[in-house]
Short mmCIF file of C-alpha atoms and ligand atoms in Angstrom, two decimals:
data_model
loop_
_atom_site.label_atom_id
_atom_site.label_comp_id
_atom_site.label_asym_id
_atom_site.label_seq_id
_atom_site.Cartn_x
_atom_site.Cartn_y
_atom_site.Cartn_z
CA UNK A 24 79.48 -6.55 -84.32
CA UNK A 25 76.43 -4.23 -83.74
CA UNK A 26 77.56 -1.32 -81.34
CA UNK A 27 74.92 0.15 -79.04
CA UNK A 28 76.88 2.77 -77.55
CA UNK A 29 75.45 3.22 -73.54
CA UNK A 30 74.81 7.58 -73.96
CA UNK A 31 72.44 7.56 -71.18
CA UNK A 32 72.35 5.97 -67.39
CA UNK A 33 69.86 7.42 -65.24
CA UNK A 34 68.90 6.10 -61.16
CA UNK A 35 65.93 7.26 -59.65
CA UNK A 36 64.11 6.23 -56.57
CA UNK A 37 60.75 4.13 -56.81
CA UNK A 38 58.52 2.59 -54.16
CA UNK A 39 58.51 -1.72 -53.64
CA UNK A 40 55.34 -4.11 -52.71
CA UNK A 41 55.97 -3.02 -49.11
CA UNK A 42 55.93 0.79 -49.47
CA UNK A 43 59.83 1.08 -48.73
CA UNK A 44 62.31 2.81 -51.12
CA UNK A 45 64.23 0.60 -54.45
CA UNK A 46 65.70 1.64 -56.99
CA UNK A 47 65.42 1.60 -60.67
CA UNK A 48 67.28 2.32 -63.98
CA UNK A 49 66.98 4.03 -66.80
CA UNK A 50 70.04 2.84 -69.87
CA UNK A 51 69.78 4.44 -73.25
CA UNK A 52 71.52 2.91 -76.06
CA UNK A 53 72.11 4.90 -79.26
CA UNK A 54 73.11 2.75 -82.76
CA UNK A 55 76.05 4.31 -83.93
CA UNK A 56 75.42 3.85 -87.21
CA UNK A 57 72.14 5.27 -87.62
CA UNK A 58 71.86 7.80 -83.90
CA UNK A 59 68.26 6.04 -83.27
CA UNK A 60 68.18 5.53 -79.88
CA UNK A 61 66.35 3.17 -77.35
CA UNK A 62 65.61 2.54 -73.61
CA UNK A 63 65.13 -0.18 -70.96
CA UNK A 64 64.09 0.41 -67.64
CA UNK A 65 64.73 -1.65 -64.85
CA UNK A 66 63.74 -2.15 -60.86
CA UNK A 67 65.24 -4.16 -58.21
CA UNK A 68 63.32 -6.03 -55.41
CA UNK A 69 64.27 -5.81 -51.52
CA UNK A 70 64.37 -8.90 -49.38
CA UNK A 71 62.99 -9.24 -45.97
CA UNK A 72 64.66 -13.25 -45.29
CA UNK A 73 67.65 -12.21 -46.32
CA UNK A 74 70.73 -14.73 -46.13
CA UNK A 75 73.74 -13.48 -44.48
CA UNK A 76 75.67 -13.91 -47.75
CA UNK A 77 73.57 -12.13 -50.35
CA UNK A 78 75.40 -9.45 -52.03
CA UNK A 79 75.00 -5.94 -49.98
CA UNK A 80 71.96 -3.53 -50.60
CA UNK A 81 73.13 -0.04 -50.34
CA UNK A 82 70.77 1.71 -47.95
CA UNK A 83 71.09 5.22 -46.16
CA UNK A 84 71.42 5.76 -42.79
CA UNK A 85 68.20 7.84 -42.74
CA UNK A 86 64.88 6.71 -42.92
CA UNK A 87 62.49 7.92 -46.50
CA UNK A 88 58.51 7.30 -45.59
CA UNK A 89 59.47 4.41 -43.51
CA UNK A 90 62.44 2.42 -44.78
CA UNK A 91 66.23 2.94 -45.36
CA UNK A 92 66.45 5.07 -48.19
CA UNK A 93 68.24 4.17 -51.46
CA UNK A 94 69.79 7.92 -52.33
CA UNK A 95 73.10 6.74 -52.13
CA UNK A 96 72.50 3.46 -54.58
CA UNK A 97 70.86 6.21 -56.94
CA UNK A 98 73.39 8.49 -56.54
CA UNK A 99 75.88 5.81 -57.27
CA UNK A 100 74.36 5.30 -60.56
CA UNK A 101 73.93 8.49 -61.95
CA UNK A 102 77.94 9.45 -61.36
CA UNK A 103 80.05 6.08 -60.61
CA UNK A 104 78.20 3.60 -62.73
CA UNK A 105 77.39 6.13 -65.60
CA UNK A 106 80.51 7.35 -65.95
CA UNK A 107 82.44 3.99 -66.25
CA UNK A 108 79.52 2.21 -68.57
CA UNK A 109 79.53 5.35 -70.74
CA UNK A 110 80.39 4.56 -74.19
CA UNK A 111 80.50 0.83 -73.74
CA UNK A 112 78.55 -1.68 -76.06
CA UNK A 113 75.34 -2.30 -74.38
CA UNK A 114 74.94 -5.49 -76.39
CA UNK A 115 77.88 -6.68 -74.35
CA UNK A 116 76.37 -7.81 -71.21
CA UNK A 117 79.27 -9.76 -70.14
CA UNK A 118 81.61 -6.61 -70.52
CA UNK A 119 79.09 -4.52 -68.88
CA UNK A 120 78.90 -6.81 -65.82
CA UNK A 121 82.09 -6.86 -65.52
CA UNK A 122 83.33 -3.33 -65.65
CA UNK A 123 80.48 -3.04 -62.67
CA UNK A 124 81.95 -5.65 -60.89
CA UNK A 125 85.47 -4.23 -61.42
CA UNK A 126 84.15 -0.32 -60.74
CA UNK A 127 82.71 -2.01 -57.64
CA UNK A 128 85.82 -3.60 -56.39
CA UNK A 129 84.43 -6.01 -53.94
CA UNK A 130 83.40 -9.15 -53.55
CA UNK A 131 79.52 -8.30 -52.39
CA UNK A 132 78.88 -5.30 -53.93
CA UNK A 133 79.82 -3.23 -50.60
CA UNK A 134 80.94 -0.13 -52.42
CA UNK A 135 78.14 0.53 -55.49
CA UNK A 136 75.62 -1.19 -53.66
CA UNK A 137 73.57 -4.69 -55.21
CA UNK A 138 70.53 -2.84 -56.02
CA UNK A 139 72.39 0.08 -57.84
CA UNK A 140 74.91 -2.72 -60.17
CA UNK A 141 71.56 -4.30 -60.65
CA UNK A 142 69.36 -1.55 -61.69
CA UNK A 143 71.47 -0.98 -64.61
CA UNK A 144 72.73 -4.42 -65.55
CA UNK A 145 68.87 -5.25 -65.87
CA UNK A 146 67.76 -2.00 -67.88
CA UNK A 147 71.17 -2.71 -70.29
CA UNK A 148 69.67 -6.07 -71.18
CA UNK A 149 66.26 -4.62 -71.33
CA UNK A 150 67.67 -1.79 -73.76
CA UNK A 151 69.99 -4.12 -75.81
CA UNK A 152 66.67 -6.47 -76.71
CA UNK A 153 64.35 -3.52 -77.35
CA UNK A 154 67.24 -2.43 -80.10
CA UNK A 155 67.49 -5.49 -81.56
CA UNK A 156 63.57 -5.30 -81.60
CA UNK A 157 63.56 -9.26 -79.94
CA UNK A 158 61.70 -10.37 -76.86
CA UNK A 159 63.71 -10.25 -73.61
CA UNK A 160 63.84 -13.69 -73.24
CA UNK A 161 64.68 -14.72 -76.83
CA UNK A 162 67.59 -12.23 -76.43
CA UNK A 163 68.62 -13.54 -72.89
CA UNK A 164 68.32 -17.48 -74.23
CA UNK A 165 68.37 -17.57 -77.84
CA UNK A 166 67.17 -19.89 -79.97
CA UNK A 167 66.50 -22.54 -77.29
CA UNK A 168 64.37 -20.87 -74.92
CA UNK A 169 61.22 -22.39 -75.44
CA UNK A 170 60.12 -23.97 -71.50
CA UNK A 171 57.53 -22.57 -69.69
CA UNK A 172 58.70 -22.52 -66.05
CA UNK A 173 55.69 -24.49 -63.79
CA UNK A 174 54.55 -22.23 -60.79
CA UNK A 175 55.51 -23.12 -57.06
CA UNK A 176 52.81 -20.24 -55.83
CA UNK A 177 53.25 -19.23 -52.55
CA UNK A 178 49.69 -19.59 -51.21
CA UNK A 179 49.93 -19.21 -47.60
CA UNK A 180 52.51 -17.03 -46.09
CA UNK A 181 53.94 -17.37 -42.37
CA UNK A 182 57.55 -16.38 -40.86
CA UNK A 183 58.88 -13.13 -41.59
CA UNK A 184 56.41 -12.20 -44.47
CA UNK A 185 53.39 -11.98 -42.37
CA UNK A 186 52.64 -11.65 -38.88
CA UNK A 187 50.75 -14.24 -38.20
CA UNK A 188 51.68 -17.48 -35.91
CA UNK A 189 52.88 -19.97 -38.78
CA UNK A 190 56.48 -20.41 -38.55
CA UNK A 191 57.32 -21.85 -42.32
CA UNK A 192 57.58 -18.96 -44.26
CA UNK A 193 56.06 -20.45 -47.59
CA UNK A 194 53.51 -22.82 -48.41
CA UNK A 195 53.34 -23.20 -52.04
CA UNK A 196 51.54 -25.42 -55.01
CA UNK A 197 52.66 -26.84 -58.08
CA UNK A 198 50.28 -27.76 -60.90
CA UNK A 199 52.99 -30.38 -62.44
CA UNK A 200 50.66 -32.26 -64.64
CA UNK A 201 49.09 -29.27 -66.49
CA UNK A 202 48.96 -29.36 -70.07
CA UNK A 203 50.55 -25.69 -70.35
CA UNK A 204 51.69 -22.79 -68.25
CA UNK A 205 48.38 -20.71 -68.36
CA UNK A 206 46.34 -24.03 -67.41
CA UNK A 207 48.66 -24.45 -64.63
CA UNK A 208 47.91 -20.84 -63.45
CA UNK A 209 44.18 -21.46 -64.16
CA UNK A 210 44.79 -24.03 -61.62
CA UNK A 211 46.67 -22.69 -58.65
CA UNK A 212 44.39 -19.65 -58.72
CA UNK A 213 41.64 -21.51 -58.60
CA UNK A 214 43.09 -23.22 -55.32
CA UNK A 215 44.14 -20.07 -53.97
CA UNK A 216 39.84 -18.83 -54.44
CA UNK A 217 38.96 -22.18 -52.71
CA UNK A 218 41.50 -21.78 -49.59
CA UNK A 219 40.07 -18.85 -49.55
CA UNK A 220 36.52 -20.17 -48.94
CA UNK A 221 37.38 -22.51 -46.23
CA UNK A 222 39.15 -19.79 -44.52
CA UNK A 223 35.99 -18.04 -44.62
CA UNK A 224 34.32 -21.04 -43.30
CA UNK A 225 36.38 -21.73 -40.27
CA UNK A 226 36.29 -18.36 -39.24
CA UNK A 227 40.30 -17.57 -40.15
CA UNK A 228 41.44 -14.76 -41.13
CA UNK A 229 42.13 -13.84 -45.19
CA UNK A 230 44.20 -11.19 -44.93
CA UNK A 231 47.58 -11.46 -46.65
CA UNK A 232 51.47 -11.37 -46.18
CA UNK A 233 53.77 -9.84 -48.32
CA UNK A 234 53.65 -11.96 -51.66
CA UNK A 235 49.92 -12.57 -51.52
CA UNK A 236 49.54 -15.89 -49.68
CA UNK A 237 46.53 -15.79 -46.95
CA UNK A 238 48.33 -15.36 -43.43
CA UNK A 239 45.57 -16.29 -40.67
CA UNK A 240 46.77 -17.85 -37.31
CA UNK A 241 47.42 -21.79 -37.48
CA UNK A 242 49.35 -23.72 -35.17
CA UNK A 243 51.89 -25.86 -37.27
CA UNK A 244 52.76 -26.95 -40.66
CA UNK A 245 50.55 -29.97 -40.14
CA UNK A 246 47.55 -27.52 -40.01
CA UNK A 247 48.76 -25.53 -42.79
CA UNK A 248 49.11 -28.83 -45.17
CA UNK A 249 45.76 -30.29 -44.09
CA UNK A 250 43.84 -27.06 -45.05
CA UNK A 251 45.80 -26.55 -48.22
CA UNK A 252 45.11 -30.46 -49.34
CA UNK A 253 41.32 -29.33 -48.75
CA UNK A 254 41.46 -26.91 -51.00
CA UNK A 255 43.41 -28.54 -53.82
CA UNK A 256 40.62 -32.00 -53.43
CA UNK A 257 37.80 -28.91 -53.86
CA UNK A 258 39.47 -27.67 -56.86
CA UNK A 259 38.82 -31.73 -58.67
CA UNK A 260 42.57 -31.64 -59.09
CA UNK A 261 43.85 -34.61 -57.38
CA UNK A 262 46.70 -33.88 -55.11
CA UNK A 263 49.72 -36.05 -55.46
CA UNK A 264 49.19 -36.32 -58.67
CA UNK A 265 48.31 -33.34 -60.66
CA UNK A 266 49.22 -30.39 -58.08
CA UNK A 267 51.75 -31.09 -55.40
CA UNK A 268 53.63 -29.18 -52.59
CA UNK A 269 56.54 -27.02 -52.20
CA UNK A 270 57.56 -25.41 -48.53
CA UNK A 271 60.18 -22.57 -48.05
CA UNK A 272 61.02 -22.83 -44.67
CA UNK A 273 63.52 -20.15 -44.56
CA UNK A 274 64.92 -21.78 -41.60
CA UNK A 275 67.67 -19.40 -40.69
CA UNK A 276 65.39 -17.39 -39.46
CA UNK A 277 64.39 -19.51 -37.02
CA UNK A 278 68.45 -20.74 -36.02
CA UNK A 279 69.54 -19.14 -32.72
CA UNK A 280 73.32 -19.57 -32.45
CA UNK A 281 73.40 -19.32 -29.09
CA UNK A 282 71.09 -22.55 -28.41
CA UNK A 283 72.22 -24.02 -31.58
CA UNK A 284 68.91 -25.15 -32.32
CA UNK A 285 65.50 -24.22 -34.37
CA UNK A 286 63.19 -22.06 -32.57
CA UNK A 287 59.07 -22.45 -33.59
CA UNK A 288 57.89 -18.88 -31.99
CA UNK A 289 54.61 -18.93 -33.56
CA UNK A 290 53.59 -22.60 -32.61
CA UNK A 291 55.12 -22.21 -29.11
CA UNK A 292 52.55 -19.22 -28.48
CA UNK A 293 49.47 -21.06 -29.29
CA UNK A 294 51.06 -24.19 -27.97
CA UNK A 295 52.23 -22.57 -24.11
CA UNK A 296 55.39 -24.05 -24.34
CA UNK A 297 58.95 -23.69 -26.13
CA UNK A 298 58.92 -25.64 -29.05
CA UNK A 299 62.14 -26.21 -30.58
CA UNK A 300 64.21 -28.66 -32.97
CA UNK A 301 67.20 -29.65 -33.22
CA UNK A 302 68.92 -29.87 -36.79
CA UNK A 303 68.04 -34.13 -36.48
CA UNK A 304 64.57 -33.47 -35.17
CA UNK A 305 64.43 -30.77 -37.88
CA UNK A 306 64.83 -33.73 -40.67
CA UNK A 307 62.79 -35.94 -38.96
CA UNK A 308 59.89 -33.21 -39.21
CA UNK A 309 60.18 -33.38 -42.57
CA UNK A 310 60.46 -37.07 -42.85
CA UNK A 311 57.03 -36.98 -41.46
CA UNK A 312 55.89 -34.34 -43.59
CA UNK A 313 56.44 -35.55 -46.81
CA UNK A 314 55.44 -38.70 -45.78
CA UNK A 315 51.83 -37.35 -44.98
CA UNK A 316 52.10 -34.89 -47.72
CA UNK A 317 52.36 -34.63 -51.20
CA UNK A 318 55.17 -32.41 -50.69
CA UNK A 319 58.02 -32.73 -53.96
CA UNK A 320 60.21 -29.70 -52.53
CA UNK A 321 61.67 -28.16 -49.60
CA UNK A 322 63.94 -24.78 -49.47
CA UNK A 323 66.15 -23.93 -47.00
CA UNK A 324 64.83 -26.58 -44.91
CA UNK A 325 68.11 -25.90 -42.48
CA UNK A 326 70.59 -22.49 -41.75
CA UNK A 327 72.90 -21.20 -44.01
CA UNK A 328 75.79 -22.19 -42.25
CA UNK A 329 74.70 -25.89 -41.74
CA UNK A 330 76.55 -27.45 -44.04
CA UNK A 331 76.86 -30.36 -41.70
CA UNK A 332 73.25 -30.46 -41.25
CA UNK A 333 72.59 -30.18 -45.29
CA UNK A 334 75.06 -33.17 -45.64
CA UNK A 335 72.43 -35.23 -43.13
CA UNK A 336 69.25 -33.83 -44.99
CA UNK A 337 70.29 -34.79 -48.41
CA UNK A 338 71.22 -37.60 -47.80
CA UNK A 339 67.77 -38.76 -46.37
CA UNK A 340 66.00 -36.76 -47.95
CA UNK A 341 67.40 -36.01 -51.31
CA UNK A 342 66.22 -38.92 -53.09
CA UNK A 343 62.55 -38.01 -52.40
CA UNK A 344 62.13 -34.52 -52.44
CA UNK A 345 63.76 -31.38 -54.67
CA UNK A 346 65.99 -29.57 -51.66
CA UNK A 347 66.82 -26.02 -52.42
CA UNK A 348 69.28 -23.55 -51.13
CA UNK A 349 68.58 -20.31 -50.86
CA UNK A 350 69.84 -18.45 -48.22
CA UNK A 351 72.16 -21.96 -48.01
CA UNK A 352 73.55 -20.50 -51.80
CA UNK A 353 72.51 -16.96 -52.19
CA UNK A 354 72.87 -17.13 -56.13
CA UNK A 355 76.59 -17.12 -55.82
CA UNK A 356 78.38 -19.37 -57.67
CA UNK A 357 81.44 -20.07 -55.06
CA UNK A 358 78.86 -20.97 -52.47
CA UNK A 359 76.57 -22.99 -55.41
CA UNK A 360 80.24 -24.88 -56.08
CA UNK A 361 81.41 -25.48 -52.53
CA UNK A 362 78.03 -27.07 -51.79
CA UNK A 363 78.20 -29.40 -54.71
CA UNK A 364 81.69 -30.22 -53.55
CA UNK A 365 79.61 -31.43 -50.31
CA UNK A 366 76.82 -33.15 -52.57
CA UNK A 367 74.49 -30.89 -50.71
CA UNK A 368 70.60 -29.78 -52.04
CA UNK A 369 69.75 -30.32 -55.72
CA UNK A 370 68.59 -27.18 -56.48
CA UNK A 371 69.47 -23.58 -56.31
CA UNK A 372 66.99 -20.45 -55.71
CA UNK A 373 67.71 -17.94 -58.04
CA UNK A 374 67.29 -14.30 -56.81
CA UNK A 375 69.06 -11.56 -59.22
CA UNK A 376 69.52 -9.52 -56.01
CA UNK A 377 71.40 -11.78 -54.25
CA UNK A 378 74.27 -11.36 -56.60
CA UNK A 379 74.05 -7.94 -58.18
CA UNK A 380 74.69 -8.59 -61.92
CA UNK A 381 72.66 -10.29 -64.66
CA UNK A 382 75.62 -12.37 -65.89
CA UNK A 383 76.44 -13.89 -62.57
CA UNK A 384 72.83 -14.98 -61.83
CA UNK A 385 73.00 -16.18 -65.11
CA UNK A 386 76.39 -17.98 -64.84
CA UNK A 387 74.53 -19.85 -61.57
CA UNK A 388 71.84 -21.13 -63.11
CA UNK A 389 74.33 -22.58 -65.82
CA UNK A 390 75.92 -23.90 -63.09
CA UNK A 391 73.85 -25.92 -61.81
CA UNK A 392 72.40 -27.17 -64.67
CA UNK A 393 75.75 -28.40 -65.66
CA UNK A 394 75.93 -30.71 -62.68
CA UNK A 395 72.56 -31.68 -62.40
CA UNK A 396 71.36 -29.38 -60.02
CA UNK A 397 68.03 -27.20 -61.11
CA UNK A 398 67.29 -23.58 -60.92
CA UNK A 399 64.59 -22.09 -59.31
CA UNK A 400 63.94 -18.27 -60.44
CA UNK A 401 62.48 -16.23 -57.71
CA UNK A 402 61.18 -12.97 -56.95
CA UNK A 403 61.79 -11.18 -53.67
CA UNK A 404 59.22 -10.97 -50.63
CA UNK A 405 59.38 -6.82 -51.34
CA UNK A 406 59.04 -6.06 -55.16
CA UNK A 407 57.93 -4.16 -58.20
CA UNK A 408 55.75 -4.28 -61.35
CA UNK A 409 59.03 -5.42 -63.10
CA UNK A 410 58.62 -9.01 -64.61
CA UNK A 411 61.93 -9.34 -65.62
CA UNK A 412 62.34 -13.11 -63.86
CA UNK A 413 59.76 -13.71 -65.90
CA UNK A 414 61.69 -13.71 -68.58
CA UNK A 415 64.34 -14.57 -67.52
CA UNK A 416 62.87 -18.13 -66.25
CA UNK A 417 62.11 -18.87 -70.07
CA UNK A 418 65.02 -17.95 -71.13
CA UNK A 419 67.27 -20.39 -69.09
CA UNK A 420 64.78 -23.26 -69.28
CA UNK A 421 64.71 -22.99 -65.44
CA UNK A 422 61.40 -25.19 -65.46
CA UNK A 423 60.28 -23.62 -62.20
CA UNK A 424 59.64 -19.91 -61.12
CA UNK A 425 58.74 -19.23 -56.99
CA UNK A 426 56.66 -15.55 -57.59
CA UNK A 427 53.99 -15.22 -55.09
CA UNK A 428 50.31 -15.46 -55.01
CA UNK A 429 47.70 -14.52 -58.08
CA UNK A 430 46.09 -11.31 -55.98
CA UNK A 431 48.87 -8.85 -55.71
CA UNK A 432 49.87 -6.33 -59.08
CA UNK A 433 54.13 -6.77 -58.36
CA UNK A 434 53.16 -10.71 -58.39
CA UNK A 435 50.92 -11.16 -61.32
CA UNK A 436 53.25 -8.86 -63.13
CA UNK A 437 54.85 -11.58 -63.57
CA UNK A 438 52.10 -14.69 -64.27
CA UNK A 439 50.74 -12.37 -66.92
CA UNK A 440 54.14 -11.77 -68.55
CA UNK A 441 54.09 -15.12 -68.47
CA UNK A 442 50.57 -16.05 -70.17
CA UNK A 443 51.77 -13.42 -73.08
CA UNK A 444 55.51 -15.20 -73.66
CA UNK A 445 53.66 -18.39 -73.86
CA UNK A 446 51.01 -16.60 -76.21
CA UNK A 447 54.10 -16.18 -78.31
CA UNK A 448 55.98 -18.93 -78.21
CA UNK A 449 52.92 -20.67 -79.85
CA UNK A 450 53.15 -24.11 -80.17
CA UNK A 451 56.87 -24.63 -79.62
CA UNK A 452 56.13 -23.94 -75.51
CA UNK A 453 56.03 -26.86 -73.67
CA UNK A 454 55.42 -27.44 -70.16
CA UNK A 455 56.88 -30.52 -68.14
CA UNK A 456 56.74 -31.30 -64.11
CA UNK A 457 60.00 -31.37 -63.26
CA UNK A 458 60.06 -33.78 -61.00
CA UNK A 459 58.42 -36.68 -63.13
CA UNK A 460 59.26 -39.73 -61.16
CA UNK A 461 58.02 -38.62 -57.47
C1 PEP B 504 61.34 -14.83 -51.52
C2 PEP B 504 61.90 -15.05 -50.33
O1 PEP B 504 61.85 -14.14 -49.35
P1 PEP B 504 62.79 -12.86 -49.20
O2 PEP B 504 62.71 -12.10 -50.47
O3 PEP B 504 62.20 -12.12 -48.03
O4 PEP B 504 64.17 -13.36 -48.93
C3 PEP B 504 62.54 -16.33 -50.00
O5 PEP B 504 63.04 -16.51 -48.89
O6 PEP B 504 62.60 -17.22 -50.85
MG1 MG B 505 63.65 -18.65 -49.48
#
């Protein structure tokens, strides 16, 4: 076996999308054979949704410009993590995810810190394809990594990514019947231009949230859908049939324990009264929704810790919609099994953050895609100019990638990683909705 001996680990401090301190990695690799040497950098994204389960992101107590800082997670990684990765094969990701895991020593990551494991178990891939002089993705997936993931772009942004009064976090688009992946951007940009126009029109505002989606002040989903449809019937591409919906609700952030219900704050100020839903009401919105809508997915349509609730929704709703757990699953394989167990969802969000290591993101997706679940690769609501998911989508024929809106750099990052792996791949990418019979 090739040995790419790990010489160099270096952490550093960078800036994310929102202006708050990440971290990224430096990994040098040097062939033992010949001493040439070669790099990969790396960055980790920072949620602001975050489910209660994700792995934990090392922050200081202190504040750097205005978030947490990272110094520990960086400090972590230029004495813990370099010292114990040292020497090892870098072309043995496996090995290398595990010796973090095992340097870690806990379940979530508490001691190193997600975002420091991460850093480097990123840049260690990054490094071991740049020595093998292969594309990231074609070293990630291999010879059968040839699917270009279709978009779900989030196009108007509400919840905790904005601060506006819409109280779904994400309303996204799908172009599911384009012929490739850069038609299907073509597409959703060109709906994301036109929303933008009738926003102009009515007087609402186009300012943005954090992944790029507009964020002006509507009163419900119903509003949201009706101006989005609008825009899609301007663009000539029929909705329902050639672009369709997708809606991250993000619902535990609208759970209150206490009340044990779902609490609409945005929609209750323009409204002048409470509105709230109960987890049955909650379904029956939905119900409604898709019925009205050409809606094909919903994500985290209910809490994290509703697994009694998920039961209920798949069950109606399964059958006719894609239902994905995200903060419900938080890339974590026990959580990913235990839900199956429950035949809840039929799809999980994949977020490398949420886990801490390439391998075990990786080992979800595979997952799920043993039992006939799909994968859904994300970014995070805070990120970088890293397009790593990009690849990464590709490379595990995930069919579907969630990254944000065409007008901000740490998004298109990633469509325009995209548009060149495609470029590449020639004529053996294809392109397929992935929900064909809806
Ligand atoms: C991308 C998301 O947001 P965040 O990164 O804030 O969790 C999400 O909830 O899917
Ligand atoms: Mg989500």
């Amino acid at each position: 076996m090739i040995y790419m001996q790990i010489t160099n680990i270096h952490g550093r401090e960078i800036l994310d999308s929102r202006g708050n301190p990440t971290v990224e990695a430096e990994v040098t690799l040097t062939e033992t054979s010949t001493g040439k040497r070669f790099t990969g950098c790396a960055a980790v994204p920072s949620g602001a949704s975050t489910g209660r389960f994700e792995a934990v992101e090392l922050r200081d107590a202190q504040e750097r410009y205005f978030g947490l800082g990272v110094q520990k997670a960086v400090s972590n990684i230029n004495t813990k993590i370099k010292e114990a990765l040292s020497g090892r094969n870098g072309l043995d990701q496996q090995e290398v995810d595990r010796i973090l895991m095992e340097t870690d020593g806990t379940d979530n990551k508490g001691n190193l810190g997600a975002n420091a494991t991460l850093a480097v178990s990123l840049a260690v891939a990054r490094a071991a394809a740049e020595s093998l002089n292969m594309p990231l993705y074609r070293y990630l997936g291999g010879v059968h990594t040839d699917r270009m993931p279709v978009p779900m772009m989030n196009i108007l942004n509400g919840g905790k990514h904005a601060a506006n009064t819409v109280d779904f976090q994400e309303f996204m688009i799908m172009p599911v019947s384009a012929g490739s992946f850069s038609e299907g951007l073509r597409i959703c940009a060109e709906i994301y231009h036109y929303l933008k126009k009738i926003l102009v029109q009515k007087g609402l505002s186009t300012g943005v949230g954090d992944e790029g989606g507009f964020a002006p002040d509507l009163p419900d989903a119903r509003a949201v859908l009706t101006l989005i449809i609008e825009a899609i019937e301007k663009s000539k591409y029929p909705p329902g049939k050639d672009v369709k919906i997708a809606l991250d609700v993000a619902s535990s952030e609208l759970y209150n324990e206490k009340t044990g219900m779902y609490h609409f704050p945005g929609e209750s100020s323009l409204k002048g009264e409470e509105i709230v839903r109960d987890t049955s009401e909650m379904i029956t919105y939905y119900e409604e929704l898709i019925n009205e809508f050409p809606i094909v997915s919903i994500e985290d349509g209910l809490a994290e810790d509703d697994w009694e609730g998920w039961k209920k929704l798949t069950k109606r709703l399964g059958g006719r919609v894609q239902l994905v757990g995200d903060d419900l699953f938080v890339t974590n394989t026990k959580r990913l099994e235990a839900g199956m167990k429950l035949n809840v969802a039929g799809a999980i969000l994949v977020k490398v953050n949420q886990i801490g290591t390439l391998s075990e993101a990786m080992e979800a997706v595979l997952m799920a895609q043993h039992h006939g679940y799909k994968a859904v690769i994300s970014h995070r609501s805070g990120e970088t100019e890293d397009p790593f998911i990009a690849d990464l989508a590709v490379a595990v024929n995930a069919g579907q990638i969630k990254t944000g809106a065409p007008c901000r750099s740490d998004r298109v990052a990633k469509y325009n990683r995209l548009l060149r792996i495609e470029e590449q791949l020639g004529r053996n990418a294809y392109y397929r909705d992935p929900f064909p019979t809806v």
